[in-house]
PDB file of C-alpha atoms in Angstrom:
ATOM      1  CA  MET A   1       0.237   0.018  -0.199  1.00 66.00           C
ATOM      2  CA  SER A   2       1.113   3.434  -0.380  1.00 89.00           C
ATOM      3  CA  ASN A   3       1.190   6.484   2.145  1.00 93.00           C
ATOM      4  CA  ILE A   4      -1.768   8.657   1.795  1.00 97.00           C
ATOM      5  CA  LEU A   5      -0.512  11.348   4.435  1.00 98.00           C
ATOM      6  CA  GLU A   6       2.649  12.152   5.267  1.00 98.00           C
ATOM      7  CA  LEU A   7       3.747  14.521   8.306  1.00 98.00           C
ATOM      8  CA  ASN A   8       7.315  15.272   8.140  1.00 98.00           C
ATOM      9  CA  ASN A   9       9.429  16.992  11.060  1.00 97.00           C
ATOM     10  CA  ILE A  10       6.125  18.855  12.163  1.00 97.00           C
ATOM     11  CA  THR A  11       7.007  21.634  15.063  1.00 97.00           C
ATOM     12  CA  LYS A  12       3.895  23.473  16.643  1.00 97.00           C
ATOM     13  CA  ILE A  13       4.283  25.937  19.337  1.00 96.00           C
ATOM     14  CA  PHE A  14       1.558  27.879  20.987  1.00 95.00           C
ATOM     15  CA  ASN A  15       1.700  31.211  22.318  1.00 93.00           C
ATOM     16  CA  LYS A  16       5.300  31.521  20.939  1.00 91.00           C
ATOM     17  CA  ASP A  17       7.732  34.040  22.909  1.00 91.00           C
ATOM     18  CA  THR A  18       5.489  34.469  25.749  1.00 94.00           C
ATOM     19  CA  VAL A  19       5.248  32.994  29.294  1.00 93.00           C
ATOM     20  CA  ASN A  20       2.628  30.751  28.094  1.00 93.00           C
ATOM     21  CA  GLU A  21       4.594  29.070  25.402  1.00 94.00           C
ATOM     22  CA  ALA A  22       3.824  25.595  24.909  1.00 93.00           C
ATOM     23  CA  THR A  23       5.207  23.266  22.475  1.00 94.00           C
ATOM     24  CA  VAL A  24       2.722  20.465  21.443  1.00 94.00           C
ATOM     25  CA  PHE A  25       4.724  18.733  18.488  1.00 96.00           C
ATOM     26  CA  ASN A  26       8.712  18.765  18.115  1.00 96.00           C
ATOM     27  CA  ASN A  27       9.811  17.337  14.820  1.00 96.00           C
ATOM     28  CA  PHE A  28       7.102  15.076  14.803  1.00 97.00           C
ATOM     29  CA  ASN A  29       6.921  12.223  11.931  1.00 97.00           C
ATOM     30  CA  LEU A  30       3.587  10.470  10.789  1.00 97.00           C
ATOM     31  CA  THR A  31       2.870   8.511   7.870  1.00 98.00           C
ATOM     32  CA  VAL A  32      -0.821   6.953   7.037  1.00 98.00           C
ATOM     33  CA  GLU A  33      -1.444   4.204   4.392  1.00 97.00           C
ATOM     34  CA  GLU A  34      -4.244   4.177   2.103  1.00 96.00           C
ATOM     35  CA  GLY A  35      -7.586   2.518   3.421  1.00 96.00           C
ATOM     36  CA  GLU A  36      -6.288   2.700   7.194  1.00 97.00           C
ATOM     37  CA  PHE A  37      -8.697   3.377  10.080  1.00 98.00           C
ATOM     38  CA  VAL A  38      -6.677   5.039  12.716  1.00 98.00           C
ATOM     39  CA  SER A  39      -8.147   5.322  16.257  1.00 97.00           C
ATOM     40  CA  ILE A  40      -6.363   7.978  18.215  1.00 97.00           C
ATOM     41  CA  VAL A  41      -6.410   8.048  22.094  1.00 95.00           C
ATOM     42  CA  GLY A  42      -4.808  10.392  24.604  1.00 91.00           C
ATOM     43  CA  SER A  43      -5.256  12.406  27.946  1.00 86.00           C
ATOM     44  CA  ASN A  44      -6.231  16.354  27.332  1.00 85.00           C
ATOM     45  CA  GLY A  45      -3.358  18.100  25.698  1.00 85.00           C
ATOM     46  CA  SER A  46      -1.259  15.252  24.318  1.00 89.00           C
ATOM     47  CA  GLY A  47      -1.846  16.674  20.975  1.00 93.00           C
ATOM     48  CA  LYS A  48      -4.872  14.954  19.370  1.00 95.00           C
ATOM     49  CA  THR A  49      -6.926  17.553  18.347  1.00 94.00           C
ATOM     50  CA  THR A  50      -4.065  19.704  17.507  1.00 96.00           C
ATOM     51  CA  LEU A  51      -2.963  16.771  15.007  1.00 97.00           C
ATOM     52  CA  LEU A  52      -6.357  17.000  13.152  1.00 97.00           C
ATOM     53  CA  ASN A  53      -6.001  20.790  13.045  1.00 97.00           C
ATOM     54  CA  ILE A  54      -2.680  20.709  11.453  1.00 98.00           C
ATOM     55  CA  ILE A  55      -3.833  18.154   8.809  1.00 98.00           C
ATOM     56  CA  SER A  56      -6.926  19.947   8.079  1.00 97.00           C
ATOM     57  CA  GLY A  57      -5.034  23.375   7.967  1.00 97.00           C
ATOM     58  CA  ASN A  58      -7.044  25.036  10.839  1.00 96.00           C
ATOM     59  CA  ILE A  59      -3.749  26.258  12.542  1.00 96.00           C
ATOM     60  CA  PRO A  60      -0.358  26.926  11.073  1.00 96.00           C
ATOM     61  CA  ILE A  61       2.828  25.182  11.973  1.00 97.00           C
ATOM     62  CA  GLU A  62       6.310  26.728  12.747  1.00 96.00           C
ATOM     63  CA  TYR A  63       8.431  23.701  10.830  1.00 96.00           C
ATOM     64  CA  GLY A  64       7.511  20.502   8.568  1.00 97.00           C
ATOM     65  CA  SER A  65       5.590  19.787   5.946  1.00 98.00           C
ATOM     66  CA  VAL A  66       2.201  17.846   5.303  1.00 98.00           C
ATOM     67  CA  ILE A  67       1.899  15.878   2.298  1.00 98.00           C
ATOM     68  CA  LEU A  68      -1.587  14.318   1.091  1.00 98.00           C
ATOM     69  CA  LYS A  69      -1.383  11.799  -1.800  1.00 96.00           C
ATOM     70  CA  GLY A  70       2.012  13.078  -2.752  1.00 96.00           C
ATOM     71  CA  ASN A  71       1.184  16.777  -2.821  1.00 97.00           C
ATOM     72  CA  ASP A  72       2.662  19.063  -0.276  1.00 98.00           C
ATOM     73  CA  ILE A  73      -0.450  20.954   0.931  1.00 98.00           C
ATOM     74  CA  THR A  74       1.455  22.931   3.738  1.00 97.00           C
ATOM     75  CA  LYS A  75       0.780  26.201   2.804  1.00 96.00           C
ATOM     76  CA  GLN A  76      -2.639  25.568   1.350  1.00 97.00           C
ATOM     77  CA  PRO A  77      -5.497  27.358   3.352  1.00 96.00           C
ATOM     78  CA  GLU A  78      -8.174  24.983   5.252  1.00 96.00           C
ATOM     79  CA  TYR A  79     -11.006  26.011   2.497  1.00 93.00           C
ATOM     80  CA  ILE A  80      -8.777  24.320  -0.309  1.00 95.00           C
ATOM     81  CA  ARG A  81      -7.777  21.385   1.873  1.00 96.00           C
ATOM     82  CA  ALA A  82     -11.410  20.616   2.586  1.00 94.00           C
ATOM     83  CA  ARG A  83     -12.124  19.755  -1.094  1.00 93.00           C
ATOM     84  CA  ARG A  84     -10.136  16.404  -0.226  1.00 95.00           C
ATOM     85  CA  ILE A  85     -10.251  16.197   3.611  1.00 97.00           C
ATOM     86  CA  GLY A  86     -13.732  15.533   5.255  1.00 96.00           C
ATOM     87  CA  ARG A  87     -14.198  16.383   8.968  1.00 96.00           C
ATOM     88  CA  VAL A  88     -16.815  15.543  11.683  1.00 96.00           C
ATOM     89  CA  PHE A  89     -16.811  17.388  14.758  1.00 94.00           C
ATOM     90  CA  GLN A  90     -17.811  16.853  18.277  1.00 93.00           C
ATOM     91  CA  ASP A  91     -20.818  19.214  18.013  1.00 92.00           C
ATOM     92  CA  PRO A  92     -23.223  17.728  15.505  1.00 87.00           C
ATOM     93  CA  SER A  93     -24.515  21.370  14.942  1.00 86.00           C
ATOM     94  CA  LYS A  94     -20.744  22.225  13.380  1.00 89.00           C
ATOM     95  CA  GLY A  95     -21.157  19.699  10.097  1.00 88.00           C
ATOM     96  CA  THR A  96     -24.598  21.274   9.129  1.00 92.00           C
ATOM     97  CA  ALA A  97     -26.591  24.390   8.397  1.00 92.00           C
ATOM     98  CA  ASN A  98     -29.215  24.124  11.071  1.00 92.00           C
ATOM     99  CA  THR A  99     -31.575  26.597   9.421  1.00 93.00           C
ATOM    100  CA  MET A 100     -31.525  24.486   5.882  1.00 93.00           C
ATOM    101  CA  THR A 101     -33.563  21.369   5.133  1.00 94.00           C
ATOM    102  CA  ILE A 102     -31.596  18.308   4.919  1.00 95.00           C
ATOM    103  CA  ALA A 103     -32.042  18.324   1.159  1.00 94.00           C
ATOM    104  CA  GLU A 104     -30.595  21.733   1.101  1.00 93.00           C
ATOM    105  CA  ASN A 105     -27.598  20.579   3.268  1.00 93.00           C
ATOM    106  CA  LEU A 106     -27.040  17.255   0.927  1.00 94.00           C
ATOM    107  CA  ALA A 107     -26.883  20.112  -1.974  1.00 90.00           C
ATOM    108  CA  LEU A 108     -24.408  21.878  -0.264  1.00 89.00           C
ATOM    109  CA  ALA A 109     -22.146  18.948   0.350  1.00 91.00           C
ATOM    110  CA  GLU A 110     -22.400  17.436  -2.995  1.00 88.00           C
ATOM    111  CA  ASN A 111     -21.322  20.769  -4.714  1.00 83.00           C
ATOM    112  CA  LYS A 112     -18.432  21.483  -2.102  1.00 78.00           C
ATOM    113  CA  GLY A 113     -15.673  23.477  -3.857  1.00 65.00           C
ATOM    114  CA  ASN A 114     -18.081  24.205  -6.908  1.00 65.00           C
ATOM    115  CA  PRO A 115     -20.124  27.137  -7.511  1.00 57.00           C
ATOM    116  CA  TYR A 116     -24.192  26.333  -7.876  1.00 52.00           C
ATOM    117  CA  GLY A 117     -27.622  27.683  -7.059  1.00 52.00           C
ATOM    118  CA  LEU A 118     -29.555  25.752  -4.534  1.00 51.00           C
ATOM    119  CA  SER A 119     -32.762  26.422  -6.861  1.00 48.00           C
ATOM    120  CA  ARG A 120     -31.158  24.657  -9.738  1.00 49.00           C
ATOM    121  CA  GLY A 121     -29.982  21.811  -7.494  1.00 51.00           C
ATOM    122  CA  LEU A 122     -33.137  20.898  -5.765  1.00 67.00           C
ATOM    123  CA  ASN A 123     -35.200  19.869  -8.511  1.00 76.00           C
ATOM    124  CA  LYS A 124     -37.728  16.730  -8.045  1.00 82.00           C
ATOM    125  CA  LYS A 125     -35.204  14.364  -9.212  1.00 86.00           C
ATOM    126  CA  LYS A 126     -32.520  15.713  -6.747  1.00 88.00           C
ATOM    127  CA  ILE A 127     -35.111  15.426  -3.929  1.00 91.00           C
ATOM    128  CA  GLU A 128     -35.756  11.825  -4.803  1.00 92.00           C
ATOM    129  CA  GLU A 129     -31.960  10.949  -4.826  1.00 92.00           C
ATOM    130  CA  TYR A 130     -31.538  12.528  -1.385  1.00 94.00           C
ATOM    131  CA  ARG A 131     -34.517  10.629  -0.206  1.00 94.00           C
ATOM    132  CA  GLU A 132     -32.731   7.242  -1.295  1.00 94.00           C
ATOM    133  CA  LEU A 133     -29.423   8.293   0.016  1.00 93.00           C
ATOM    134  CA  VAL A 134     -30.696   9.097   3.460  1.00 94.00           C
ATOM    135  CA  ARG A 135     -32.563   5.991   3.646  1.00 93.00           C
ATOM    136  CA  THR A 136     -29.252   4.283   3.692  1.00 91.00           C
ATOM    137  CA  LEU A 137     -28.882   5.562   7.561  1.00 91.00           C
ATOM    138  CA  ASN A 138     -31.813   3.432   8.551  1.00 89.00           C
ATOM    139  CA  LEU A 139     -33.175   6.587  10.730  1.00 91.00           C
ATOM    140  CA  GLY A 140     -36.104   7.547   8.841  1.00 91.00           C
ATOM    141  CA  LEU A 141     -34.887  10.857   7.876  1.00 93.00           C
ATOM    142  CA  GLU A 142     -35.997  10.259   4.004  1.00 94.00           C
ATOM    143  CA  ASP A 143     -39.764  11.224   5.495  1.00 94.00           C
ATOM    144  CA  LYS A 144     -37.904  14.419   6.557  1.00 95.00           C
ATOM    145  CA  ILE A 145     -35.958  15.269   3.715  1.00 94.00           C
ATOM    146  CA  ASN A 146     -37.805  18.937   3.646  1.00 94.00           C
ATOM    147  CA  VAL A 147     -37.452  19.383   7.154  1.00 95.00           C
ATOM    148  CA  GLU A 148     -35.081  22.052   8.763  1.00 95.00           C
ATOM    149  CA  VAL A 149     -31.853  20.195  10.256  1.00 95.00           C
ATOM    150  CA  GLY A 150     -32.145  22.007  13.398  1.00 94.00           C
ATOM    151  CA  SER A 151     -35.001  20.394  14.280  1.00 95.00           C
ATOM    152  CA  LEU A 152     -33.228  16.793  14.239  1.00 95.00           C
ATOM    153  CA  SER A 153     -31.926  15.041  17.368  1.00 94.00           C
ATOM    154  CA  GLY A 154     -28.204  15.136  17.843  1.00 93.00           C
ATOM    155  CA  GLY A 155     -27.549  11.560  16.646  1.00 94.00           C
ATOM    156  CA  GLN A 156     -29.634  12.205  13.566  1.00 95.00           C
ATOM    157  CA  ARG A 157     -27.725  15.282  12.738  1.00 95.00           C
ATOM    158  CA  GLN A 158     -24.078  13.467  13.441  1.00 95.00           C
ATOM    159  CA  ALA A 159     -25.137  10.693  10.877  1.00 95.00           C
ATOM    160  CA  LEU A 160     -26.189  13.123   8.589  1.00 96.00           C
ATOM    161  CA  THR A 161     -22.707  14.903   9.110  1.00 96.00           C
ATOM    162  CA  LEU A 162     -21.321  11.876   8.476  1.00 96.00           C
ATOM    163  CA  LEU A 163     -22.900  11.208   5.124  1.00 95.00           C
ATOM    164  CA  MET A 164     -22.489  14.943   3.722  1.00 95.00           C
ATOM    165  CA  ALA A 165     -18.964  14.511   5.027  1.00 95.00           C
ATOM    166  CA  THR A 166     -18.128  11.553   2.461  1.00 95.00           C
ATOM    167  CA  MET A 167     -20.886  12.308  -0.077  1.00 92.00           C
ATOM    168  CA  THR A 168     -18.176  13.447  -2.643  1.00 92.00           C
ATOM    169  CA  PRO A 169     -14.736  11.622  -3.226  1.00 93.00           C
ATOM    170  CA  ILE A 170     -12.213  12.591  -0.620  1.00 96.00           C
ATOM    171  CA  ASP A 171      -8.891  11.213   0.569  1.00 97.00           C
ATOM    172  CA  LEU A 172      -9.210  11.726   4.049  1.00 98.00           C
ATOM    173  CA  LEU A 173     -11.598  11.634   6.737  1.00 98.00           C
ATOM    174  CA  LEU A 174     -11.006  13.235  10.137  1.00 98.00           C
ATOM    175  CA  LEU A 175     -13.476  12.483  13.151  1.00 98.00           C
ATOM    176  CA  ASP A 176     -12.716  14.823  16.235  1.00 96.00           C
ATOM    177  CA  GLU A 177     -14.635  12.998  19.228  1.00 96.00           C
ATOM    178  CA  HIS A 178     -17.608  12.776  16.725  1.00 96.00           C
ATOM    179  CA  THR A 179     -19.139  10.610  19.303  1.00 95.00           C
ATOM    180  CA  ALA A 180     -18.437  12.234  22.580  1.00 94.00           C
ATOM    181  CA  ALA A 181     -21.558  14.349  22.806  1.00 92.00           C
ATOM    182  CA  LEU A 182     -24.196  11.707  22.282  1.00 94.00           C
ATOM    183  CA  ASP A 183     -25.592   9.059  24.675  1.00 93.00           C
ATOM    184  CA  PRO A 184     -24.333   5.872  24.757  1.00 93.00           C
ATOM    185  CA  LYS A 185     -26.884   4.056  22.822  1.00 93.00           C
ATOM    186  CA  THR A 186     -26.466   6.972  20.031  1.00 94.00           C
ATOM    187  CA  SER A 187     -22.770   6.746  20.126  1.00 94.00           C
ATOM    188  CA  GLN A 188     -22.844   3.167  19.316  1.00 95.00           C
ATOM    189  CA  ASP A 189     -25.050   3.551  16.486  1.00 94.00           C
ATOM    190  CA  ILE A 190     -23.125   6.542  15.147  1.00 96.00           C
ATOM    191  CA  MET A 191     -19.883   4.235  15.565  1.00 96.00           C
ATOM    192  CA  ASP A 192     -21.401   1.359  13.883  1.00 96.00           C
ATOM    193  CA  LEU A 193     -22.692   3.514  10.948  1.00 95.00           C
ATOM    194  CA  THR A 194     -18.993   5.280  10.666  1.00 97.00           C
ATOM    195  CA  ASN A 195     -17.407   1.821  10.645  1.00 97.00           C
ATOM    196  CA  ARG A 196     -19.881   1.078   7.699  1.00 96.00           C
ATOM    197  CA  ILE A 197     -19.206   4.190   5.705  1.00 96.00           C
ATOM    198  CA  VAL A 198     -15.625   4.005   5.891  1.00 96.00           C
ATOM    199  CA  THR A 199     -15.127   0.172   5.145  1.00 96.00           C
ATOM    200  CA  GLU A 200     -17.744   0.348   2.093  1.00 95.00           C
ATOM    201  CA  LYS A 201     -16.357   3.481   0.749  1.00 95.00           C
ATOM    202  CA  HIS A 202     -12.720   2.203   1.788  1.00 96.00           C
ATOM    203  CA  ILE A 203     -11.930   5.893   3.080  1.00 97.00           C
ATOM    204  CA  THR A 204      -8.528   6.595   4.991  1.00 98.00           C
ATOM    205  CA  THR A 205      -9.585   7.639   8.480  1.00 98.00           C
ATOM    206  CA  LEU A 206      -8.187   9.315  11.622  1.00 98.00           C
ATOM    207  CA  MET A 207     -10.479   9.216  14.733  1.00 98.00           C
ATOM    208  CA  VAL A 208      -9.667  10.968  17.801  1.00 97.00           C
ATOM    209  CA  THR A 209     -11.559   9.495  20.704  1.00 95.00           C
ATOM    210  CA  HIS A 210     -11.802   9.473  24.436  1.00 92.00           C
ATOM    211  CA  ASN A 211     -13.832   6.109  23.948  1.00 94.00           C
ATOM    212  CA  LEU A 212     -10.792   3.145  24.635  1.00 94.00           C
ATOM    213  CA  ARG A 213     -13.368   0.570  23.884  1.00 95.00           C
ATOM    214  CA  PHE A 214     -14.259   1.956  20.328  1.00 96.00           C
ATOM    215  CA  ALA A 215     -10.532   2.748  19.777  1.00 95.00           C
ATOM    216  CA  VAL A 216      -9.737  -1.013  20.472  1.00 95.00           C
ATOM    217  CA  GLU A 217     -12.837  -2.562  18.578  1.00 95.00           C
ATOM    218  CA  TYR A 218     -12.938  -0.227  15.782  1.00 96.00           C
ATOM    219  CA  GLY A 219     -10.171   0.462  13.202  1.00 95.00           C
ATOM    220  CA  SER A 220      -6.823  -1.056  11.719  1.00 97.00           C
ATOM    221  CA  ARG A 221      -4.165   0.687  13.585  1.00 97.00           C
ATOM    222  CA  LEU A 222      -4.406   2.536  17.068  1.00 97.00           C
ATOM    223  CA  MET A 223      -2.210   5.133  18.567  1.00 97.00           C
ATOM    224  CA  MET A 224      -2.144   6.625  21.911  1.00 95.00           C
ATOM    225  CA  PHE A 225      -0.647  10.030  22.270  1.00 95.00           C
ATOM    226  CA  ASN A 226       1.434  11.693  25.294  1.00 92.00           C
ATOM    227  CA  LYS A 227       2.945  15.409  24.910  1.00 90.00           C
ATOM    228  CA  GLY A 228       2.729  15.184  21.079  1.00 93.00           C
ATOM    229  CA  THR A 229       4.514  11.915  20.821  1.00 93.00           C
ATOM    230  CA  ALA A 230       2.797   8.187  20.200  1.00 94.00           C
ATOM    231  CA  VAL A 231       3.476   6.224  23.067  1.00 93.00           C
ATOM    232  CA  ILE A 232       1.391   3.349  21.655  1.00 94.00           C
ATOM    233  CA  ASP A 233       1.455   2.529  17.845  1.00 96.00           C
ATOM    234  CA  LYS A 234      -0.024  -0.854  16.981  1.00 96.00           C
ATOM    235  CA  ALA A 235      -1.596  -2.154  13.559  1.00 96.00           C
ATOM    236  CA  GLY A 236      -2.969  -5.454  12.207  1.00 92.00           C
ATOM    237  CA  GLU A 237      -2.525  -8.229  14.370  1.00 93.00           C
ATOM    238  CA  ASP A 238      -0.714  -6.402  17.015  1.00 94.00           C
ATOM    239  CA  LYS A 239      -3.503  -3.963  17.122  1.00 94.00           C
ATOM    240  CA  GLN A 240      -5.929  -6.884  17.272  1.00 92.00           C
ATOM    241  CA  LYS A 241      -4.275  -8.265  20.627  1.00 92.00           C
ATOM    242  CA  LEU A 242      -5.049  -5.022  22.666  1.00 91.00           C
ATOM    243  CA  VAL A 243      -7.530  -4.957  25.293  1.00 91.00           C
ATOM    244  CA  VAL A 244      -9.047  -1.837  26.888  1.00 92.00           C
ATOM    245  CA  ASP A 245      -7.132  -2.802  30.000  1.00 91.00           C
ATOM    246  CA  ASP A 246      -3.849  -2.434  28.251  1.00 85.00           C
ATOM    247  CA  LEU A 247      -4.960   0.925  27.117  1.00 88.00           C
ATOM    248  CA  LEU A 248      -6.203   1.912  30.504  1.00 90.00           C
ATOM    249  CA  LYS A 249      -3.006   0.915  32.217  1.00 88.00           C
ATOM    250  CA  THR A 250      -0.736   3.076  29.958  1.00 88.00           C
ATOM    251  CA  PHE A 251      -3.441   5.865  30.096  1.00 84.00           C
ATOM    252  CA  ASN A 252      -3.381   5.750  34.073  1.00 84.00           C
ATOM    253  CA  GLU A 253       0.367   5.662  34.054  1.00 81.00           C
ATOM    254  CA  ILE A 254       0.690   8.806  31.648  1.00 77.00           C
ATOM    255  CA  SER A 255      -1.959  10.734  33.822  1.00 66.00           C
ATOM    256  CA  ILE A 256       0.282   9.980  37.376  1.00 54.00           C
ATOM    257  CA  GLU A 257       3.382  11.203  35.360  1.00 51.00           C
ATOM    258  CA  CYS A 258       1.626  14.308  34.288  1.00 46.00           C
ATOM    259  CA  GLY A 259       0.422  14.865  37.881  1.00 45.00           C
ATOM    260  CA  ASN A 260      -3.646  14.528  36.741  1.00 47.00           C
TER     261      ASN A 260
END
């Protein structure tokens, strides 16, 4: 398999040249192979979300390079990277336009990066296409295609966000604690949906999660971060042998060292 993502010698410093200066990554390197589903865990401040922000272009870096599918995107702005990188956040409302209908949201997602008009995109044929698309979520949303997204539950919105993030061909999917704001049953449902979409579409995925069980049970590779360093990096059979207790032991050891 070829590498789809390469982070080379990444250095990220927050509040540089102030009393609050903090180095999160120092000459950090990471490669992710095409089709990998990487679960990322770690305590608060370990660099998990910062990593996703660097990849997506949400924050700049001091040094290093970000290579996506062989192309150097280090200086690309976030909105350009978003054409090839999908992202789902913890807050279900962040991935959708709440005052627009499901159909209008799907039209936005389908035309990501292209000039278009909603009136042209939402003819009867398109509405039926979108109805069939949301039917695959098994949430009954096909009967709410013209309902404003803001009236949906958090789980329904997160499922819709997942669908929207993967509607068009993308090179990479970033999941940032995307089940954390949901109740346990809904979290499990969204995780199962995530696994189905990622598997069926063969999407290279990085998932940040605090749920150690999800990290163990899903994905092909698991990484645990501490102070911008991967203290655990297991893939394939080594990853399959991991159990939650193993992660919890290492996690607690790190927390004690950090004084948490």
